[in-house]
Amino acid sequence: MAKLHVRPKWEDYRIADVDANAVDEWLTFLTFGQASKVRARNMMKRLFDLAMLWKYISFGRNPMDLVKVKKGSKRLKKIVIITPEQFKGIVRQLPEPYNLMVLMCGCLGLRVSEGLALKWTDINWKAATVSIEQVYTHSRLQDSAKTDASGSELPIYPALAKALRGWKRLQQHKSESPYVFASPRTGRPYSADTIRTDYLIPAALKMGINGFGWHSIRHSNKS
């Protein structure tokens, strides 16, 4: 968030010259979702808190308290929760590597941004764990500091480990990309939106499931 949006916009400004109205206008015209706008606003608020702590600006009310992001804390669309049987059915319908992506995100409860950013070096085969270090979002890699699994070592179930080993053997002669799921065209992670539109939604619709997406996978794991 900081490197992708906050810094490019505000790095040439003195913090004393940044006012709430300017930040509010900036957030209005950002092209990503409300939850991301909330995180951007909260980051700006934190910067002002630190500026007061370090005496770059006078101590007083944080001007970012005046900046509000509408509906930032409320999801507009209800997340569809699926059963284990439905999850297995969707996985069976998907071609590689999308079936394995869904299997991994479902088994580990990962956000799709965490799954797409995984590298082979993040997997400890001996300990059967995977480390979550980065996320892939807005076509860029970012540190995963704001995700639930950030810095975690998650256990890999035997069936999932077996599937990942098979995928690694298949890919080692085809790609030199460090990513577990690398596009054969770019060597970079896939687009989550493209996978959802072209594969997840059609697979779910065949089973009579409407409104299915990446959030459904993660939240079904938690339910």
PDB file of C-alpha atoms in Angstrom:
ATOM      1  CA  MET A   1       0.000   0.000   0.000  1.00  0.00           C
ATOM      2  CA  ALA A   2       2.713   2.493   0.961  1.00  0.00           C
ATOM      3  CA  LYS A   3       4.933   1.841  -2.055  1.00  0.00           C
ATOM      4  CA  LEU A   4       2.113   1.431  -4.536  1.00  0.00           C
ATOM      5  CA  HIS A   5      -0.149   4.356  -3.659  1.00  0.00           C
ATOM      6  CA  VAL A   6       0.821   6.468  -0.638  1.00  0.00           C
ATOM      7  CA  ARG A   7       4.428   7.210  -1.519  1.00  0.00           C
ATOM      8  CA  PRO A   8       3.912   8.055  -5.233  1.00  0.00           C
ATOM      9  CA  LYS A   9       1.243  10.598  -4.274  1.00  0.00           C
ATOM     10  CA  TRP A  10       2.678  12.190  -1.144  1.00  0.00           C
ATOM     11  CA  GLU A  11       6.453  11.692  -1.053  1.00  0.00           C
ATOM     12  CA  ASP A  12       7.186  15.206  -2.366  1.00  0.00           C
ATOM     13  CA  TYR A  13       4.913  16.906   0.171  1.00  0.00           C
ATOM     14  CA  ARG A  14       5.880  18.228   3.595  1.00  0.00           C
ATOM     15  CA  ILE A  15       3.549  16.533   6.045  1.00  0.00           C
ATOM     16  CA  ALA A  16       2.585  19.916   7.433  1.00  0.00           C
ATOM     17  CA  ASP A  17       1.256  20.804   3.974  1.00  0.00           C
ATOM     18  CA  VAL A  18      -1.010  17.751   3.683  1.00  0.00           C
ATOM     19  CA  ASP A  19      -4.572  18.564   4.742  1.00  0.00           C
ATOM     20  CA  ALA A  20      -7.639  16.425   5.270  1.00  0.00           C
ATOM     21  CA  ASN A  21      -9.453  17.815   2.239  1.00  0.00           C
ATOM     22  CA  ALA A  22      -6.600  16.839  -0.105  1.00  0.00           C
ATOM     23  CA  VAL A  23      -6.466  13.305   1.308  1.00  0.00           C
ATOM     24  CA  ASP A  24     -10.236  12.961   1.071  1.00  0.00           C
ATOM     25  CA  GLU A  25     -10.167  13.992  -2.604  1.00  0.00           C
ATOM     26  CA  TRP A  26      -7.261  11.611  -3.303  1.00  0.00           C
ATOM     27  CA  LEU A  27      -9.143   8.690  -1.761  1.00  0.00           C
ATOM     28  CA  THR A  28     -12.267   9.526  -3.745  1.00  0.00           C
ATOM     29  CA  PHE A  29     -10.464   9.104  -7.052  1.00  0.00           C
ATOM     30  CA  LEU A  30      -8.468   5.978  -6.191  1.00  0.00           C
ATOM     31  CA  THR A  31      -9.624   3.087  -8.346  1.00  0.00           C
ATOM     32  CA  PHE A  32      -9.545   0.211  -5.839  1.00  0.00           C
ATOM     33  CA  GLY A  33     -12.072  -1.091  -3.308  1.00  0.00           C
ATOM     34  CA  GLN A  34     -13.378   0.522  -0.158  1.00  0.00           C
ATOM     35  CA  ALA A  35     -11.416  -1.787   2.159  1.00  0.00           C
ATOM     36  CA  SER A  36      -8.161  -0.739   0.466  1.00  0.00           C
ATOM     37  CA  LYS A  37      -9.169   2.905   0.776  1.00  0.00           C
ATOM     38  CA  VAL A  38      -9.702   2.383   4.498  1.00  0.00           C
ATOM     39  CA  ARG A  39      -6.184   0.944   4.798  1.00  0.00           C
ATOM     40  CA  ALA A  40      -4.756   3.914   2.881  1.00  0.00           C
ATOM     41  CA  ARG A  41      -6.583   6.357   5.125  1.00  0.00           C
ATOM     42  CA  ASN A  42      -5.413   4.504   8.259  1.00  0.00           C
ATOM     43  CA  MET A  43      -1.835   4.557   7.014  1.00  0.00           C
ATOM     44  CA  MET A  44      -2.036   8.312   6.529  1.00  0.00           C
ATOM     45  CA  LYS A  45      -3.445   8.648  10.046  1.00  0.00           C
ATOM     46  CA  ARG A  46      -0.552   6.628  11.425  1.00  0.00           C
ATOM     47  CA  LEU A  47       1.948   8.859   9.596  1.00  0.00           C
ATOM     48  CA  PHE A  48       0.418  11.930  11.225  1.00  0.00           C
ATOM     49  CA  ASP A  49       0.539  10.242  14.648  1.00  0.00           C
ATOM     50  CA  LEU A  50       4.257   9.565  14.166  1.00  0.00           C
ATOM     51  CA  ALA A  51       4.876  13.084  12.875  1.00  0.00           C
ATOM     52  CA  MET A  52       3.392  14.476  16.100  1.00  0.00           C
ATOM     53  CA  LEU A  53       5.360  11.993  18.202  1.00  0.00           C
ATOM     54  CA  TRP A  54       8.622  12.985  16.504  1.00  0.00           C
ATOM     55  CA  LYS A  55       7.691  16.708  16.653  1.00  0.00           C
ATOM     56  CA  TYR A  56       7.651  17.281  12.895  1.00  0.00           C
ATOM     57  CA  ILE A  57       4.269  18.943  13.400  1.00  0.00           C
ATOM     58  CA  SER A  58       2.555  20.413  16.440  1.00  0.00           C
ATOM     59  CA  PHE A  59       0.670  18.048  18.705  1.00  0.00           C
ATOM     60  CA  GLY A  60      -3.090  18.200  18.306  1.00  0.00           C
ATOM     61  CA  ARG A  61      -6.042  16.457  16.733  1.00  0.00           C
ATOM     62  CA  ASN A  62      -5.016  14.145  13.921  1.00  0.00           C
ATOM     63  CA  PRO A  63      -6.465  15.711  10.739  1.00  0.00           C
ATOM     64  CA  MET A  64      -7.094  12.245   9.290  1.00  0.00           C
ATOM     65  CA  ASP A  65      -9.895  11.870  11.873  1.00  0.00           C
ATOM     66  CA  LEU A  66     -11.863  14.167   9.558  1.00  0.00           C
ATOM     67  CA  VAL A  67     -11.424  11.824   6.588  1.00  0.00           C
ATOM     68  CA  LYS A  68     -14.191   9.243   6.292  1.00  0.00           C
ATOM     69  CA  VAL A  69     -14.431   6.341   3.845  1.00  0.00           C
ATOM     70  CA  LYS A  70     -18.043   5.417   3.269  1.00  0.00           C
ATOM     71  CA  LYS A  71     -19.001   1.770   3.750  1.00  0.00           C
ATOM     72  CA  GLY A  72     -15.372   0.930   4.331  1.00  0.00           C
ATOM     73  CA  SER A  73     -16.053  -1.531   7.131  1.00  0.00           C
ATOM     74  CA  LYS A  74     -19.135  -3.181   5.632  1.00  0.00           C
ATOM     75  CA  ARG A  75     -19.022  -5.686   2.800  1.00  0.00           C
ATOM     76  CA  LEU A  76     -21.640  -4.764   0.204  1.00  0.00           C
ATOM     77  CA  LYS A  77     -22.107  -8.285  -1.111  1.00  0.00           C
ATOM     78  CA  LYS A  78     -22.701 -11.334   1.057  1.00  0.00           C
ATOM     79  CA  ILE A  79     -19.973 -13.954   0.820  1.00  0.00           C
ATOM     80  CA  VAL A  80     -21.158 -17.342  -0.382  1.00  0.00           C
ATOM     81  CA  ILE A  81     -20.096 -20.169   1.945  1.00  0.00           C
ATOM     82  CA  ILE A  82     -19.768 -23.647   0.435  1.00  0.00           C
ATOM     83  CA  THR A  83     -19.699 -27.124   1.954  1.00  0.00           C
ATOM     84  CA  PRO A  84     -16.663 -29.444   1.876  1.00  0.00           C
ATOM     85  CA  GLU A  85     -18.452 -31.555  -0.743  1.00  0.00           C
ATOM     86  CA  GLN A  86     -19.055 -28.523  -2.940  1.00  0.00           C
ATOM     87  CA  PHE A  87     -15.424 -27.472  -2.522  1.00  0.00           C
ATOM     88  CA  LYS A  88     -14.213 -30.894  -3.661  1.00  0.00           C
ATOM     89  CA  GLY A  89     -16.582 -30.780  -6.613  1.00  0.00           C
ATOM     90  CA  ILE A  90     -15.271 -27.411  -7.776  1.00  0.00           C
ATOM     91  CA  VAL A  91     -11.650 -28.556  -7.428  1.00  0.00           C
ATOM     92  CA  ARG A  92     -12.387 -31.632  -9.555  1.00  0.00           C
ATOM     93  CA  GLN A  93     -13.804 -29.481 -12.352  1.00  0.00           C
ATOM     94  CA  LEU A  94     -10.859 -27.107 -12.591  1.00  0.00           C
ATOM     95  CA  PRO A  95      -7.848 -27.732 -14.857  1.00  0.00           C
ATOM     96  CA  GLU A  96      -4.281 -27.403 -13.625  1.00  0.00           C
ATOM     97  CA  PRO A  97      -2.939 -25.287 -12.086  1.00  0.00           C
ATOM     98  CA  TYR A  98      -6.191 -23.614 -11.017  1.00  0.00           C
ATOM     99  CA  ASN A  99      -7.412 -26.702  -9.190  1.00  0.00           C
ATOM    100  CA  LEU A 100      -4.224 -26.736  -7.137  1.00  0.00           C
ATOM    101  CA  MET A 101      -4.473 -23.005  -6.399  1.00  0.00           C
ATOM    102  CA  VAL A 102      -7.993 -23.471  -5.078  1.00  0.00           C
ATOM    103  CA  LEU A 103      -7.010 -26.587  -3.140  1.00  0.00           C
ATOM    104  CA  MET A 104      -4.120 -24.790  -1.459  1.00  0.00           C
ATOM    105  CA  CYS A 105      -6.102 -21.630  -0.607  1.00  0.00           C
ATOM    106  CA  GLY A 106      -8.964 -23.754   0.705  1.00  0.00           C
ATOM    107  CA  CYS A 107      -6.819 -26.100   2.803  1.00  0.00           C
ATOM    108  CA  LEU A 108      -4.661 -23.332   4.297  1.00  0.00           C
ATOM    109  CA  GLY A 109      -7.266 -20.580   4.471  1.00  0.00           C
ATOM    110  CA  LEU A 110      -5.140 -18.234   2.379  1.00  0.00           C
ATOM    111  CA  ARG A 111      -6.147 -15.078   0.620  1.00  0.00           C
ATOM    112  CA  VAL A 112      -5.666 -15.467  -3.114  1.00  0.00           C
ATOM    113  CA  SER A 113      -3.063 -12.673  -2.996  1.00  0.00           C
ATOM    114  CA  GLU A 114      -1.035 -14.806  -0.565  1.00  0.00           C
ATOM    115  CA  GLY A 115      -1.383 -17.948  -2.664  1.00  0.00           C
ATOM    116  CA  LEU A 116      -0.365 -16.268  -5.912  1.00  0.00           C
ATOM    117  CA  ALA A 117       2.751 -14.749  -4.310  1.00  0.00           C
ATOM    118  CA  LEU A 118       4.093 -18.065  -3.009  1.00  0.00           C
ATOM    119  CA  LYS A 119       7.562 -19.083  -4.150  1.00  0.00           C
ATOM    120  CA  TRP A 120       9.072 -22.542  -4.026  1.00  0.00           C
ATOM    121  CA  THR A 121      11.555 -21.264  -1.439  1.00  0.00           C
ATOM    122  CA  ASP A 122       8.635 -20.478   0.895  1.00  0.00           C
ATOM    123  CA  ILE A 123       7.943 -24.209   1.231  1.00  0.00           C
ATOM    124  CA  ASN A 124       9.893 -26.235   3.794  1.00  0.00           C
ATOM    125  CA  TRP A 125       9.468 -29.756   2.464  1.00  0.00           C
ATOM    126  CA  LYS A 126      11.196 -31.407   5.425  1.00  0.00           C
ATOM    127  CA  ALA A 127       9.035 -29.682   8.022  1.00  0.00           C
ATOM    128  CA  ALA A 128       5.955 -29.757   5.761  1.00  0.00           C
ATOM    129  CA  THR A 129       5.244 -26.054   6.267  1.00  0.00           C
ATOM    130  CA  VAL A 130       4.807 -22.985   4.101  1.00  0.00           C
ATOM    131  CA  SER A 131       5.761 -19.420   5.065  1.00  0.00           C
ATOM    132  CA  ILE A 132       3.614 -16.462   4.070  1.00  0.00           C
ATOM    133  CA  GLU A 133       5.954 -13.577   3.288  1.00  0.00           C
ATOM    134  CA  GLN A 134       4.370 -11.584   0.455  1.00  0.00           C
ATOM    135  CA  VAL A 135       1.128 -10.899  -1.371  1.00  0.00           C
ATOM    136  CA  TYR A 136       0.534 -10.314  -5.071  1.00  0.00           C
ATOM    137  CA  THR A 137      -2.047  -7.597  -5.597  1.00  0.00           C
ATOM    138  CA  HIS A 138      -2.647  -4.803  -8.108  1.00  0.00           C
ATOM    139  CA  SER A 139      -0.083  -6.600 -10.332  1.00  0.00           C
ATOM    140  CA  ARG A 140       2.679  -6.065  -7.762  1.00  0.00           C
ATOM    141  CA  LEU A 141       4.362  -7.950  -4.959  1.00  0.00           C
ATOM    142  CA  GLN A 142       4.012  -6.429  -1.507  1.00  0.00           C
ATOM    143  CA  ASP A 143       4.992  -7.434   2.007  1.00  0.00           C
ATOM    144  CA  SER A 144       2.247  -9.375   3.747  1.00  0.00           C
ATOM    145  CA  ALA A 145       2.436  -7.352   6.975  1.00  0.00           C
ATOM    146  CA  LYS A 146      -1.284  -6.594   6.943  1.00  0.00           C
ATOM    147  CA  THR A 147      -2.548 -10.131   6.390  1.00  0.00           C
ATOM    148  CA  ASP A 148      -3.630 -12.605   9.057  1.00  0.00           C
ATOM    149  CA  ALA A 149      -1.049 -15.167   7.953  1.00  0.00           C
ATOM    150  CA  SER A 150       1.858 -12.725   7.702  1.00  0.00           C
ATOM    151  CA  GLY A 151       5.095 -14.360   8.819  1.00  0.00           C
ATOM    152  CA  SER A 152       3.263 -17.556   9.716  1.00  0.00           C
ATOM    153  CA  GLU A 153       4.482 -21.057   9.054  1.00  0.00           C
ATOM    154  CA  LEU A 154       1.408 -23.045   8.119  1.00  0.00           C
ATOM    155  CA  PRO A 155       1.345 -26.854   8.097  1.00  0.00           C
ATOM    156  CA  ILE A 156       0.898 -28.516   4.721  1.00  0.00           C
ATOM    157  CA  TYR A 157      -1.395 -31.528   4.812  1.00  0.00           C
ATOM    158  CA  PRO A 158       0.067 -34.722   3.290  1.00  0.00           C
ATOM    159  CA  ALA A 159      -2.372 -34.781   0.352  1.00  0.00           C
ATOM    160  CA  LEU A 160      -1.623 -31.140  -0.451  1.00  0.00           C
ATOM    161  CA  ALA A 161       2.138 -31.701  -0.105  1.00  0.00           C
ATOM    162  CA  LYS A 162       1.897 -34.626  -2.521  1.00  0.00           C
ATOM    163  CA  ALA A 163       0.005 -32.508  -5.046  1.00  0.00           C
ATOM    164  CA  LEU A 164       2.514 -29.664  -4.754  1.00  0.00           C
ATOM    165  CA  ARG A 165       5.457 -32.033  -5.232  1.00  0.00           C
ATOM    166  CA  GLY A 166       3.840 -33.413  -8.364  1.00  0.00           C
ATOM    167  CA  TRP A 167       3.292 -29.896  -9.698  1.00  0.00           C
ATOM    168  CA  LYS A 168       6.917 -28.988  -8.929  1.00  0.00           C
ATOM    169  CA  ARG A 169       8.219 -31.994 -10.838  1.00  0.00           C
ATOM    170  CA  LEU A 170       6.045 -31.061 -13.786  1.00  0.00           C
ATOM    171  CA  GLN A 171       7.190 -27.442 -13.782  1.00  0.00           C
ATOM    172  CA  GLN A 172      10.922 -27.836 -13.190  1.00  0.00           C
ATOM    173  CA  HIS A 173      11.497 -28.743 -16.833  1.00  0.00           C
ATOM    174  CA  LYS A 174       9.132 -26.088 -18.179  1.00  0.00           C
ATOM    175  CA  SER A 175       9.767 -22.949 -16.177  1.00  0.00           C
ATOM    176  CA  GLU A 176      12.572 -21.283 -14.244  1.00  0.00           C
ATOM    177  CA  SER A 177      10.180 -18.972 -12.440  1.00  0.00           C
ATOM    178  CA  PRO A 178      10.529 -18.906  -8.634  1.00  0.00           C
ATOM    179  CA  TYR A 179       6.749 -18.768  -8.202  1.00  0.00           C
ATOM    180  CA  VAL A 180       4.729 -21.857  -7.386  1.00  0.00           C
ATOM    181  CA  PHE A 181       2.031 -20.683  -9.781  1.00  0.00           C
ATOM    182  CA  ALA A 182       3.697 -18.793 -12.607  1.00  0.00           C
ATOM    183  CA  SER A 183       2.025 -17.809 -15.839  1.00  0.00           C
ATOM    184  CA  PRO A 184       3.771 -19.634 -18.721  1.00  0.00           C
ATOM    185  CA  ARG A 185       3.490 -16.432 -20.734  1.00  0.00           C
ATOM    186  CA  THR A 186       5.077 -13.984 -18.261  1.00  0.00           C
ATOM    187  CA  GLY A 187       6.740 -16.088 -15.553  1.00  0.00           C
ATOM    188  CA  ARG A 188       4.886 -13.892 -13.059  1.00  0.00           C
ATOM    189  CA  PRO A 189       1.874 -14.753 -10.872  1.00  0.00           C
ATOM    190  CA  TYR A 190      -1.491 -15.150 -12.516  1.00  0.00           C
ATOM    191  CA  SER A 191      -4.311 -12.591 -12.341  1.00  0.00           C
ATOM    192  CA  ALA A 192      -6.791 -13.493  -9.600  1.00  0.00           C
ATOM    193  CA  ASP A 193      -9.609 -11.665 -11.394  1.00  0.00           C
ATOM    194  CA  THR A 194      -9.020 -13.539 -14.651  1.00  0.00           C
ATOM    195  CA  ILE A 195      -9.002 -16.904 -12.885  1.00  0.00           C
ATOM    196  CA  ARG A 196     -12.213 -16.066 -11.046  1.00  0.00           C
ATOM    197  CA  THR A 197     -14.012 -14.963 -14.209  1.00  0.00           C
ATOM    198  CA  ASP A 198     -12.747 -17.661 -16.588  1.00  0.00           C
ATOM    199  CA  TYR A 199     -12.605 -20.671 -14.271  1.00  0.00           C
ATOM    200  CA  LEU A 200     -14.035 -20.324 -10.754  1.00  0.00           C
ATOM    201  CA  ILE A 201     -17.390 -18.816 -11.633  1.00  0.00           C
ATOM    202  CA  PRO A 202     -18.127 -21.245 -14.513  1.00  0.00           C
ATOM    203  CA  ALA A 203     -17.145 -24.241 -12.344  1.00  0.00           C
ATOM    204  CA  ALA A 204     -19.404 -23.073  -9.516  1.00  0.00           C
ATOM    205  CA  LEU A 205     -22.329 -22.339 -11.831  1.00  0.00           C
ATOM    206  CA  LYS A 206     -22.196 -25.904 -13.156  1.00  0.00           C
ATOM    207  CA  MET A 207     -22.892 -26.996  -9.596  1.00  0.00           C
ATOM    208  CA  GLY A 208     -25.677 -24.463  -9.151  1.00  0.00           C
ATOM    209  CA  ILE A 209     -23.615 -22.145  -6.923  1.00  0.00           C
ATOM    210  CA  ASN A 210     -24.070 -18.426  -7.574  1.00  0.00           C
ATOM    211  CA  GLY A 211     -21.826 -15.641  -6.291  1.00  0.00           C
ATOM    212  CA  PHE A 212     -18.792 -17.891  -5.809  1.00  0.00           C
ATOM    213  CA  GLY A 213     -15.296 -16.400  -5.754  1.00  0.00           C
ATOM    214  CA  TRP A 214     -11.955 -16.335  -3.962  1.00  0.00           C
ATOM    215  CA  HIS A 215     -13.499 -14.914  -0.777  1.00  0.00           C
ATOM    216  CA  SER A 216     -15.858 -17.901  -0.673  1.00  0.00           C
ATOM    217  CA  ILE A 217     -12.898 -20.275  -0.528  1.00  0.00           C
ATOM    218  CA  ARG A 218     -11.179 -18.543   2.347  1.00  0.00           C
ATOM    219  CA  HIS A 219     -14.291 -17.856   4.417  1.00  0.00           C
ATOM    220  CA  SER A 220     -15.602 -21.385   3.908  1.00  0.00           C
ATOM    221  CA  ASN A 221     -12.344 -22.602   5.459  1.00  0.00           C
ATOM    222  CA  LYS A 222     -12.966 -20.389   8.511  1.00  0.00           C
ATOM    223  CA  SER A 223     -16.624 -21.350   8.966  1.00  0.00           C
TER     224      SER A 223
END
